[in-house]
Amino acid sequence: MPFALRSIVLAASIAAPCAQAAGAPLNFCYEDIAQAPWTMPDGTGLNIELLKRAARLTGDQFNFIPRPWRRCEEETRSGVMDAMIGPSDNPRRRAFSRPPTRADGTQDPERAMYRDHVDLYLRADSAASWDGKTLVNPRKMVVAQRGYYIVEMLQARGQTVIDTAKSAEDGLRLLAAGTADVAVLMGRDAENLLRDDRRFHGVLLAKQPFASFDFHLMAGSKAYAKEPKRFEAIWGAIAKVRATADYQRLEQSLVRLHEHE
C-alpha cells in the first residue's frame, strides 16, 4: 500500500472511534430568558460554549432549544428533550431526570456545569431581614420565579410564594410595587438592574445570598436509560473542559463582565 494511502487509512481509523461514538443528535433545552453569563435566548452563553467543547471531545452533536422553564422540565419528563441545561438537583427533578452522581447517589460537583448563588432582595421600608440563616418576614409573602427549586425551599420555610415572575426584572418590579417585602431571584441581571434602574431604588440586596447551588446538565430519565454510557461520557467531558486553563479564563472574564455591567 502506498505511503500516502496508508496515511489516509490511519487517519480515518483514528477519527472513526470519535465519529462512531455518538448516536443521534441529543436535544437539550434551556431557559428562554437571559441567565447571563450562563445561557442567553439567542443560544449563546458559557453553558452553551462548555457543551460545544464537550461535544468535540465525545464526538456528539447537540441541539440547543430555548423553552419556558416549566415546559423544558415537562418535555424532559416526557422524553421530547434529552436533558436540561443548568438546573440544580432536587428531589422533585430526580423523579424524572438525573444529574451526574457519585457512588453514593449524591450529585457530583466535579462534573457540574457551574456553581452560583441565588440572591435575596428586600424592600427598604419594610421590617423584613435576612442574615444568611434566619428570614424575618412579617407578611410571610415572597416573590420568586416560576418553576425554580427556590419556590419549594421558601414554602418549606412557611412562606407564601408569589411565583408569577418569569424573569428577575419581573420579580423586582413586583417587589418595588409592594406585592411582597422579600424576593428571591436567580441571575446577575437583578443585581445590575438594582444598581442602574431608578424604578428599583427602594429595593435592597441582602448582604448574604439565599442559597448556593451546583448547576448541571440533567439528563432525562428516559434518555439516560437508553444511553447511560453516552451521558456519563458527556459529564466526564464537561469536567475535562472546565479543568482547562482556557475555559477557566473565559468563565472568569465573563462572570466579572456581568458583575459590573
PDB file of C-alpha atoms in Angstrom:
ATOM      1  CA  MET A   1       0.000   0.000   0.000  1.00  0.00           C
ATOM      2  CA  PRO A   2       1.471   3.406  -0.955  1.00  0.00           C
ATOM      3  CA  PHE A   3       2.569   5.578   1.946  1.00  0.00           C
ATOM      4  CA  ALA A   4       0.014   8.323   1.194  1.00  0.00           C
ATOM      5  CA  LEU A   5      -2.845   5.809   1.151  1.00  0.00           C
ATOM      6  CA  ARG A   6      -1.617   4.220   4.391  1.00  0.00           C
ATOM      7  CA  SER A   7      -1.634   7.699   5.976  1.00  0.00           C
ATOM      8  CA  ILE A   8      -5.236   8.308   4.906  1.00  0.00           C
ATOM      9  CA  VAL A   9      -6.361   4.907   6.259  1.00  0.00           C
ATOM     10  CA  LEU A  10      -4.530   5.520   9.531  1.00  0.00           C
ATOM     11  CA  ALA A  11      -6.073   8.970   9.933  1.00  0.00           C
ATOM     12  CA  ALA A  12      -9.525   7.546   9.242  1.00  0.00           C
ATOM     13  CA  SER A  13      -9.040   4.759  11.772  1.00  0.00           C
ATOM     14  CA  ILE A  14      -8.038   7.292  14.445  1.00  0.00           C
ATOM     15  CA  ALA A  15     -11.005   9.544  13.734  1.00  0.00           C
ATOM     16  CA  ALA A  16     -13.559   6.727  13.460  1.00  0.00           C
ATOM     17  CA  PRO A  17     -13.963   5.901  17.155  1.00  0.00           C
ATOM     18  CA  CYS A  18     -14.855   9.526  17.925  1.00  0.00           C
ATOM     19  CA  ALA A  19     -17.224   9.813  14.964  1.00  0.00           C
ATOM     20  CA  GLN A  20     -18.892   6.473  15.701  1.00  0.00           C
ATOM     21  CA  ALA A  21     -19.144   7.075  19.438  1.00  0.00           C
ATOM     22  CA  ALA A  22     -22.118   9.396  19.059  1.00  0.00           C
ATOM     23  CA  GLY A  23     -25.639   8.299  18.265  1.00  0.00           C
ATOM     24  CA  ALA A  24     -28.438  10.556  17.057  1.00  0.00           C
ATOM     25  CA  PRO A  25     -28.152  14.247  17.976  1.00  0.00           C
ATOM     26  CA  LEU A  26     -29.341  14.993  21.505  1.00  0.00           C
ATOM     27  CA  ASN A  27     -31.916  17.688  22.241  1.00  0.00           C
ATOM     28  CA  PHE A  28     -31.026  19.909  25.201  1.00  0.00           C
ATOM     29  CA  CYS A  29     -33.418  22.612  26.420  1.00  0.00           C
ATOM     30  CA  TYR A  30     -32.509  25.733  28.338  1.00  0.00           C
ATOM     31  CA  GLU A  31     -34.494  28.661  29.719  1.00  0.00           C
ATOM     32  CA  ASP A  32     -35.761  31.160  27.172  1.00  0.00           C
ATOM     33  CA  ILE A  33     -34.943  34.205  29.299  1.00  0.00           C
ATOM     34  CA  ALA A  34     -31.473  35.618  29.853  1.00  0.00           C
ATOM     35  CA  GLN A  35     -29.404  33.945  32.572  1.00  0.00           C
ATOM     36  CA  ALA A  36     -26.180  35.808  31.855  1.00  0.00           C
ATOM     37  CA  PRO A  37     -23.462  34.755  31.581  1.00  0.00           C
ATOM     38  CA  TRP A  38     -24.654  31.128  31.555  1.00  0.00           C
ATOM     39  CA  THR A  39     -27.328  30.999  28.843  1.00  0.00           C
ATOM     40  CA  MET A  40     -28.983  33.562  26.594  1.00  0.00           C
ATOM     41  CA  PRO A  41     -32.144  33.198  24.490  1.00  0.00           C
ATOM     42  CA  ASP A  42     -30.133  33.505  21.259  1.00  0.00           C
ATOM     43  CA  GLY A  43     -28.191  30.319  22.034  1.00  0.00           C
ATOM     44  CA  THR A  44     -25.036  31.902  23.425  1.00  0.00           C
ATOM     45  CA  GLY A  45     -23.564  31.803  26.916  1.00  0.00           C
ATOM     46  CA  LEU A  46     -20.971  29.924  28.930  1.00  0.00           C
ATOM     47  CA  ASN A  47     -23.087  26.782  29.311  1.00  0.00           C
ATOM     48  CA  ILE A  48     -23.563  26.531  25.555  1.00  0.00           C
ATOM     49  CA  GLU A  49     -19.853  27.066  24.936  1.00  0.00           C
ATOM     50  CA  LEU A  50     -18.995  24.459  27.573  1.00  0.00           C
ATOM     51  CA  LEU A  51     -21.255  21.873  25.930  1.00  0.00           C
ATOM     52  CA  LYS A  52     -19.902  22.633  22.460  1.00  0.00           C
ATOM     53  CA  ARG A  53     -16.380  22.000  23.727  1.00  0.00           C
ATOM     54  CA  ALA A  54     -17.510  18.820  25.492  1.00  0.00           C
ATOM     55  CA  ALA A  55     -19.149  17.625  22.261  1.00  0.00           C
ATOM     56  CA  ARG A  56     -15.853  17.977  20.436  1.00  0.00           C
ATOM     57  CA  LEU A  57     -14.294  15.602  22.960  1.00  0.00           C
ATOM     58  CA  THR A  58     -17.027  12.972  22.738  1.00  0.00           C
ATOM     59  CA  GLY A  59     -17.976  13.277  19.066  1.00  0.00           C
ATOM     60  CA  ASP A  60     -21.556  14.183  19.960  1.00  0.00           C
ATOM     61  CA  GLN A  61     -23.960  16.602  18.324  1.00  0.00           C
ATOM     62  CA  PHE A  62     -26.307  18.687  20.498  1.00  0.00           C
ATOM     63  CA  ASN A  63     -29.348  20.725  19.541  1.00  0.00           C
ATOM     64  CA  PHE A  64     -29.840  23.692  21.899  1.00  0.00           C
ATOM     65  CA  ILE A  65     -33.516  24.583  22.248  1.00  0.00           C
ATOM     66  CA  PRO A  66     -34.866  27.539  24.293  1.00  0.00           C
ATOM     67  CA  ARG A  67     -38.034  26.847  26.261  1.00  0.00           C
ATOM     68  CA  PRO A  68     -40.014  28.383  29.125  1.00  0.00           C
ATOM     69  CA  TRP A  69     -38.546  26.634  32.141  1.00  0.00           C
ATOM     70  CA  ARG A  70     -41.648  24.638  33.092  1.00  0.00           C
ATOM     71  CA  ARG A  71     -42.009  23.425  29.524  1.00  0.00           C
ATOM     72  CA  CYS A  72     -38.331  22.448  29.479  1.00  0.00           C
ATOM     73  CA  GLU A  73     -38.932  20.312  32.560  1.00  0.00           C
ATOM     74  CA  GLU A  74     -42.119  18.744  31.200  1.00  0.00           C
ATOM     75  CA  GLU A  75     -40.560  17.915  27.835  1.00  0.00           C
ATOM     76  CA  THR A  76     -37.606  16.312  29.616  1.00  0.00           C
ATOM     77  CA  ARG A  77     -40.064  14.300  31.697  1.00  0.00           C
ATOM     78  CA  SER A  78     -41.920  13.107  28.583  1.00  0.00           C
ATOM     79  CA  GLY A  79     -38.755  12.353  26.615  1.00  0.00           C
ATOM     80  CA  VAL A  80     -39.183  15.085  23.983  1.00  0.00           C
ATOM     81  CA  MET A  81     -35.981  16.609  25.367  1.00  0.00           C
ATOM     82  CA  ASP A  82     -32.981  14.507  26.309  1.00  0.00           C
ATOM     83  CA  ALA A  83     -31.647  16.837  29.000  1.00  0.00           C
ATOM     84  CA  MET A  84     -31.982  20.224  30.683  1.00  0.00           C
ATOM     85  CA  ILE A  85     -29.142  22.727  30.711  1.00  0.00           C
ATOM     86  CA  GLY A  86     -28.415  24.342  34.053  1.00  0.00           C
ATOM     87  CA  PRO A  87     -30.919  23.216  36.708  1.00  0.00           C
ATOM     88  CA  SER A  88     -29.961  22.419  40.276  1.00  0.00           C
ATOM     89  CA  ASP A  89     -30.517  18.948  41.708  1.00  0.00           C
ATOM     90  CA  ASN A  90     -33.570  18.451  43.915  1.00  0.00           C
ATOM     91  CA  PRO A  91     -35.986  15.644  44.857  1.00  0.00           C
ATOM     92  CA  ARG A  92     -38.750  16.806  42.508  1.00  0.00           C
ATOM     93  CA  ARG A  93     -36.435  16.788  39.489  1.00  0.00           C
ATOM     94  CA  ARG A  94     -34.962  13.429  40.473  1.00  0.00           C
ATOM     95  CA  ALA A  95     -38.392  11.927  39.746  1.00  0.00           C
ATOM     96  CA  PHE A  96     -37.816  12.420  36.001  1.00  0.00           C
ATOM     97  CA  SER A  97     -34.149  13.307  35.485  1.00  0.00           C
ATOM     98  CA  ARG A  98     -30.706  12.836  36.945  1.00  0.00           C
ATOM     99  CA  PRO A  99     -27.533  14.852  37.396  1.00  0.00           C
ATOM    100  CA  PRO A 100     -24.059  13.354  37.325  1.00  0.00           C
ATOM    101  CA  THR A 101     -23.767  11.404  40.567  1.00  0.00           C
ATOM    102  CA  ARG A 102     -21.143   9.995  42.867  1.00  0.00           C
ATOM    103  CA  ALA A 103     -21.102   6.363  44.017  1.00  0.00           C
ATOM    104  CA  ASP A 104     -23.453   7.166  46.906  1.00  0.00           C
ATOM    105  CA  GLY A 105     -26.046   8.683  44.567  1.00  0.00           C
ATOM    106  CA  THR A 106     -25.464  12.307  45.559  1.00  0.00           C
ATOM    107  CA  GLN A 107     -24.904  14.934  42.877  1.00  0.00           C
ATOM    108  CA  ASP A 108     -21.308  15.223  41.706  1.00  0.00           C
ATOM    109  CA  PRO A 109     -19.990  18.806  41.875  1.00  0.00           C
ATOM    110  CA  GLU A 110     -16.852  17.812  39.948  1.00  0.00           C
ATOM    111  CA  ARG A 111     -18.975  17.194  36.845  1.00  0.00           C
ATOM    112  CA  ALA A 112     -21.372  20.125  37.322  1.00  0.00           C
ATOM    113  CA  MET A 113     -21.588  22.874  34.709  1.00  0.00           C
ATOM    114  CA  TYR A 114     -21.046  25.663  37.231  1.00  0.00           C
ATOM    115  CA  ARG A 115     -21.742  26.852  40.759  1.00  0.00           C
ATOM    116  CA  ASP A 116     -23.612  30.053  41.545  1.00  0.00           C
ATOM    117  CA  HIS A 117     -25.720  31.726  44.218  1.00  0.00           C
ATOM    118  CA  VAL A 118     -29.303  32.932  44.466  1.00  0.00           C
ATOM    119  CA  ASP A 119     -29.796  36.413  45.909  1.00  0.00           C
ATOM    120  CA  LEU A 120     -32.405  37.747  48.318  1.00  0.00           C
ATOM    121  CA  TYR A 121     -33.863  41.254  47.928  1.00  0.00           C
ATOM    122  CA  LEU A 122     -35.725  43.378  50.483  1.00  0.00           C
ATOM    123  CA  ARG A 123     -37.971  46.406  50.376  1.00  0.00           C
ATOM    124  CA  ALA A 124     -36.002  49.147  52.121  1.00  0.00           C
ATOM    125  CA  ASP A 125     -39.008  50.435  54.058  1.00  0.00           C
ATOM    126  CA  SER A 126     -40.118  47.014  55.365  1.00  0.00           C
ATOM    127  CA  ALA A 127     -39.470  45.068  58.560  1.00  0.00           C
ATOM    128  CA  ALA A 128     -38.091  42.103  56.613  1.00  0.00           C
ATOM    129  CA  SER A 129     -34.475  40.961  57.051  1.00  0.00           C
ATOM    130  CA  TRP A 130     -32.114  38.112  56.184  1.00  0.00           C
ATOM    131  CA  ASP A 131     -28.822  37.285  57.928  1.00  0.00           C
ATOM    132  CA  GLY A 132     -27.921  34.242  55.863  1.00  0.00           C
ATOM    133  CA  LYS A 133     -29.832  31.845  58.118  1.00  0.00           C
ATOM    134  CA  THR A 134     -32.974  33.442  59.533  1.00  0.00           C
ATOM    135  CA  LEU A 135     -35.599  35.072  57.348  1.00  0.00           C
ATOM    136  CA  VAL A 136     -37.680  37.664  59.211  1.00  0.00           C
ATOM    137  CA  ASN A 137     -40.697  38.429  57.058  1.00  0.00           C
ATOM    138  CA  PRO A 138     -43.817  39.562  58.967  1.00  0.00           C
ATOM    139  CA  ARG A 139     -46.039  39.488  55.870  1.00  0.00           C
ATOM    140  CA  LYS A 140     -44.918  35.900  55.037  1.00  0.00           C
ATOM    141  CA  MET A 141     -45.019  36.574  51.304  1.00  0.00           C
ATOM    142  CA  VAL A 142     -42.045  36.206  48.952  1.00  0.00           C
ATOM    143  CA  VAL A 143     -41.691  36.825  45.225  1.00  0.00           C
ATOM    144  CA  ALA A 144     -39.814  34.130  43.285  1.00  0.00           C
ATOM    145  CA  GLN A 145     -39.530  32.957  39.687  1.00  0.00           C
ATOM    146  CA  ARG A 146     -41.835  30.218  38.495  1.00  0.00           C
ATOM    147  CA  GLY A 147     -40.554  26.669  38.168  1.00  0.00           C
ATOM    148  CA  TYR A 148     -37.452  27.118  40.331  1.00  0.00           C
ATOM    149  CA  TYR A 149     -36.470  24.996  43.314  1.00  0.00           C
ATOM    150  CA  ILE A 150     -36.273  28.100  45.495  1.00  0.00           C
ATOM    151  CA  VAL A 151     -40.090  28.155  45.440  1.00  0.00           C
ATOM    152  CA  GLU A 152     -40.151  24.816  47.267  1.00  0.00           C
ATOM    153  CA  MET A 153     -37.380  25.927  49.639  1.00  0.00           C
ATOM    154  CA  LEU A 154     -39.334  29.034  50.599  1.00  0.00           C
ATOM    155  CA  GLN A 155     -42.555  27.097  51.053  1.00  0.00           C
ATOM    156  CA  ALA A 156     -40.712  24.743  53.399  1.00  0.00           C
ATOM    157  CA  ARG A 157     -39.884  27.827  55.497  1.00  0.00           C
ATOM    158  CA  GLY A 158     -43.594  28.611  55.800  1.00  0.00           C
ATOM    159  CA  GLN A 159     -43.617  31.406  53.227  1.00  0.00           C
ATOM    160  CA  THR A 160     -46.396  32.121  50.747  1.00  0.00           C
ATOM    161  CA  VAL A 161     -44.648  32.300  47.386  1.00  0.00           C
ATOM    162  CA  ILE A 162     -45.834  34.572  44.591  1.00  0.00           C
ATOM    163  CA  ASP A 163     -44.278  32.849  41.591  1.00  0.00           C
ATOM    164  CA  THR A 164     -45.854  34.806  38.755  1.00  0.00           C
ATOM    165  CA  ALA A 165     -42.497  36.394  37.860  1.00  0.00           C
ATOM    166  CA  LYS A 166     -40.870  34.871  34.795  1.00  0.00           C
ATOM    167  CA  SER A 167     -37.705  36.989  34.926  1.00  0.00           C
ATOM    168  CA  ALA A 168     -35.632  38.680  37.604  1.00  0.00           C
ATOM    169  CA  GLU A 169     -36.876  42.036  36.304  1.00  0.00           C
ATOM    170  CA  ASP A 170     -40.480  40.885  36.824  1.00  0.00           C
ATOM    171  CA  GLY A 171     -39.572  39.912  40.371  1.00  0.00           C
ATOM    172  CA  LEU A 172     -38.001  43.269  41.185  1.00  0.00           C
ATOM    173  CA  ARG A 173     -40.973  45.078  39.719  1.00  0.00           C
ATOM    174  CA  LEU A 174     -43.397  43.139  41.959  1.00  0.00           C
ATOM    175  CA  LEU A 175     -41.194  43.799  44.987  1.00  0.00           C
ATOM    176  CA  ALA A 176     -40.922  47.534  44.254  1.00  0.00           C
ATOM    177  CA  ALA A 177     -44.707  47.708  43.846  1.00  0.00           C
ATOM    178  CA  GLY A 178     -45.208  46.318  47.355  1.00  0.00           C
ATOM    179  CA  THR A 179     -46.592  42.915  46.376  1.00  0.00           C
ATOM    180  CA  ALA A 180     -44.225  41.464  48.994  1.00  0.00           C
ATOM    181  CA  ASP A 181     -41.331  42.653  51.147  1.00  0.00           C
ATOM    182  CA  VAL A 182     -38.932  39.889  50.030  1.00  0.00           C
ATOM    183  CA  ALA A 183     -37.897  38.464  46.676  1.00  0.00           C
ATOM    184  CA  VAL A 184     -35.507  35.586  45.972  1.00  0.00           C
ATOM    185  CA  LEU A 185     -34.257  35.799  42.391  1.00  0.00           C
ATOM    186  CA  MET A 186     -31.893  33.932  40.106  1.00  0.00           C
ATOM    187  CA  GLY A 187     -29.217  35.516  37.970  1.00  0.00           C
ATOM    188  CA  ARG A 188     -26.987  38.565  37.940  1.00  0.00           C
ATOM    189  CA  ASP A 189     -29.365  40.683  35.880  1.00  0.00           C
ATOM    190  CA  ALA A 190     -31.290  41.637  39.025  1.00  0.00           C
ATOM    191  CA  GLU A 191     -28.122  42.985  40.668  1.00  0.00           C
ATOM    192  CA  ASN A 192     -27.388  45.130  37.604  1.00  0.00           C
ATOM    193  CA  LEU A 193     -30.960  46.407  37.394  1.00  0.00           C
ATOM    194  CA  LEU A 194     -30.943  47.279  41.068  1.00  0.00           C
ATOM    195  CA  ARG A 195     -27.842  49.399  40.584  1.00  0.00           C
ATOM    196  CA  ASP A 196     -28.838  51.106  37.337  1.00  0.00           C
ATOM    197  CA  ASP A 197     -32.638  51.371  37.193  1.00  0.00           C
ATOM    198  CA  ARG A 198     -34.341  54.123  39.187  1.00  0.00           C
ATOM    199  CA  ARG A 199     -37.535  52.083  39.420  1.00  0.00           C
ATOM    200  CA  PHE A 200     -35.853  49.827  41.967  1.00  0.00           C
ATOM    201  CA  HIS A 201     -34.102  52.339  44.238  1.00  0.00           C
ATOM    202  CA  GLY A 202     -36.392  51.329  47.106  1.00  0.00           C
ATOM    203  CA  VAL A 203     -35.096  47.745  46.951  1.00  0.00           C
ATOM    204  CA  LEU A 204     -32.020  46.427  48.782  1.00  0.00           C
ATOM    205  CA  LEU A 205     -29.794  43.450  48.012  1.00  0.00           C
ATOM    206  CA  ALA A 206     -29.246  41.405  51.185  1.00  0.00           C
ATOM    207  CA  LYS A 207     -25.589  41.011  52.137  1.00  0.00           C
ATOM    208  CA  GLN A 208     -25.868  37.215  52.319  1.00  0.00           C
ATOM    209  CA  PRO A 209     -27.133  35.117  49.369  1.00  0.00           C
ATOM    210  CA  PHE A 210     -30.192  32.982  49.964  1.00  0.00           C
ATOM    211  CA  ALA A 211     -28.525  29.777  48.729  1.00  0.00           C
ATOM    212  CA  SER A 212     -25.699  28.430  46.580  1.00  0.00           C
ATOM    213  CA  PHE A 213     -26.083  25.522  44.167  1.00  0.00           C
ATOM    214  CA  ASP A 214     -24.212  23.378  41.697  1.00  0.00           C
ATOM    215  CA  PHE A 215     -25.973  23.548  38.336  1.00  0.00           C
ATOM    216  CA  HIS A 216     -25.906  20.582  35.990  1.00  0.00           C
ATOM    217  CA  LEU A 217     -26.715  19.100  32.656  1.00  0.00           C
ATOM    218  CA  MET A 218     -29.564  16.934  33.983  1.00  0.00           C
ATOM    219  CA  ALA A 219     -30.398  14.003  31.728  1.00  0.00           C
ATOM    220  CA  GLY A 220     -33.991  12.897  31.334  1.00  0.00           C
ATOM    221  CA  SER A 221     -34.573   9.500  32.937  1.00  0.00           C
ATOM    222  CA  LYS A 222     -35.814   8.063  29.629  1.00  0.00           C
ATOM    223  CA  ALA A 223     -32.822   9.351  27.689  1.00  0.00           C
ATOM    224  CA  TYR A 224     -30.340   8.175  30.322  1.00  0.00           C
ATOM    225  CA  ALA A 225     -31.892   4.697  30.456  1.00  0.00           C
ATOM    226  CA  LYS A 226     -31.333   4.337  26.706  1.00  0.00           C
ATOM    227  CA  GLU A 227     -27.720   5.559  26.655  1.00  0.00           C
ATOM    228  CA  PRO A 228     -26.176   5.710  30.136  1.00  0.00           C
ATOM    229  CA  LYS A 229     -22.593   5.403  28.890  1.00  0.00           C
ATOM    230  CA  ARG A 230     -23.134   8.293  26.495  1.00  0.00           C
ATOM    231  CA  PHE A 231     -24.304  10.638  29.232  1.00  0.00           C
ATOM    232  CA  GLU A 232     -21.530   9.531  31.582  1.00  0.00           C
ATOM    233  CA  ALA A 233     -19.042  10.359  28.830  1.00  0.00           C
ATOM    234  CA  ILE A 234     -20.624  13.781  28.294  1.00  0.00           C
ATOM    235  CA  TRP A 235     -20.468  14.577  32.024  1.00  0.00           C
ATOM    236  CA  GLY A 236     -16.852  13.451  32.059  1.00  0.00           C
ATOM    237  CA  ALA A 237     -16.102  15.720  29.114  1.00  0.00           C
ATOM    238  CA  ILE A 238     -17.760  18.658  30.909  1.00  0.00           C
ATOM    239  CA  ALA A 239     -15.375  18.114  33.838  1.00  0.00           C
ATOM    240  CA  LYS A 240     -12.382  17.952  31.497  1.00  0.00           C
ATOM    241  CA  VAL A 241     -13.312  21.172  29.725  1.00  0.00           C
ATOM    242  CA  ARG A 242     -13.940  23.003  32.991  1.00  0.00           C
ATOM    243  CA  ALA A 243     -10.476  21.961  34.192  1.00  0.00           C
ATOM    244  CA  THR A 244      -8.701  23.593  31.243  1.00  0.00           C
ATOM    245  CA  ALA A 245      -6.974  26.913  31.776  1.00  0.00           C
ATOM    246  CA  ASP A 246      -8.551  28.339  28.624  1.00  0.00           C
ATOM    247  CA  TYR A 247     -12.120  27.685  29.771  1.00  0.00           C
ATOM    248  CA  GLN A 248     -11.382  28.899  33.295  1.00  0.00           C
ATOM    249  CA  ARG A 249     -10.084  32.198  31.903  1.00  0.00           C
ATOM    250  CA  LEU A 250     -13.196  32.534  29.745  1.00  0.00           C
ATOM    251  CA  GLU A 251     -15.534  31.834  32.657  1.00  0.00           C
ATOM    252  CA  GLN A 252     -13.770  34.241  34.989  1.00  0.00           C
ATOM    253  CA  SER A 253     -13.749  37.041  32.426  1.00  0.00           C
ATOM    254  CA  LEU A 254     -17.442  36.699  31.544  1.00  0.00           C
ATOM    255  CA  VAL A 255     -18.567  36.373  35.155  1.00  0.00           C
ATOM    256  CA  ARG A 256     -16.631  39.551  36.038  1.00  0.00           C
ATOM    257  CA  LEU A 257     -18.084  41.317  32.999  1.00  0.00           C
ATOM    258  CA  HIS A 258     -21.665  40.590  34.020  1.00  0.00           C
ATOM    259  CA  GLU A 259     -20.985  41.514  37.629  1.00  0.00           C
ATOM    260  CA  HIS A 260     -20.045  45.033  36.527  1.00  0.00           C
ATOM    261  CA  GLU A 261     -22.353  45.717  33.595  1.00  0.00           C
TER     262      GLU A 261
END
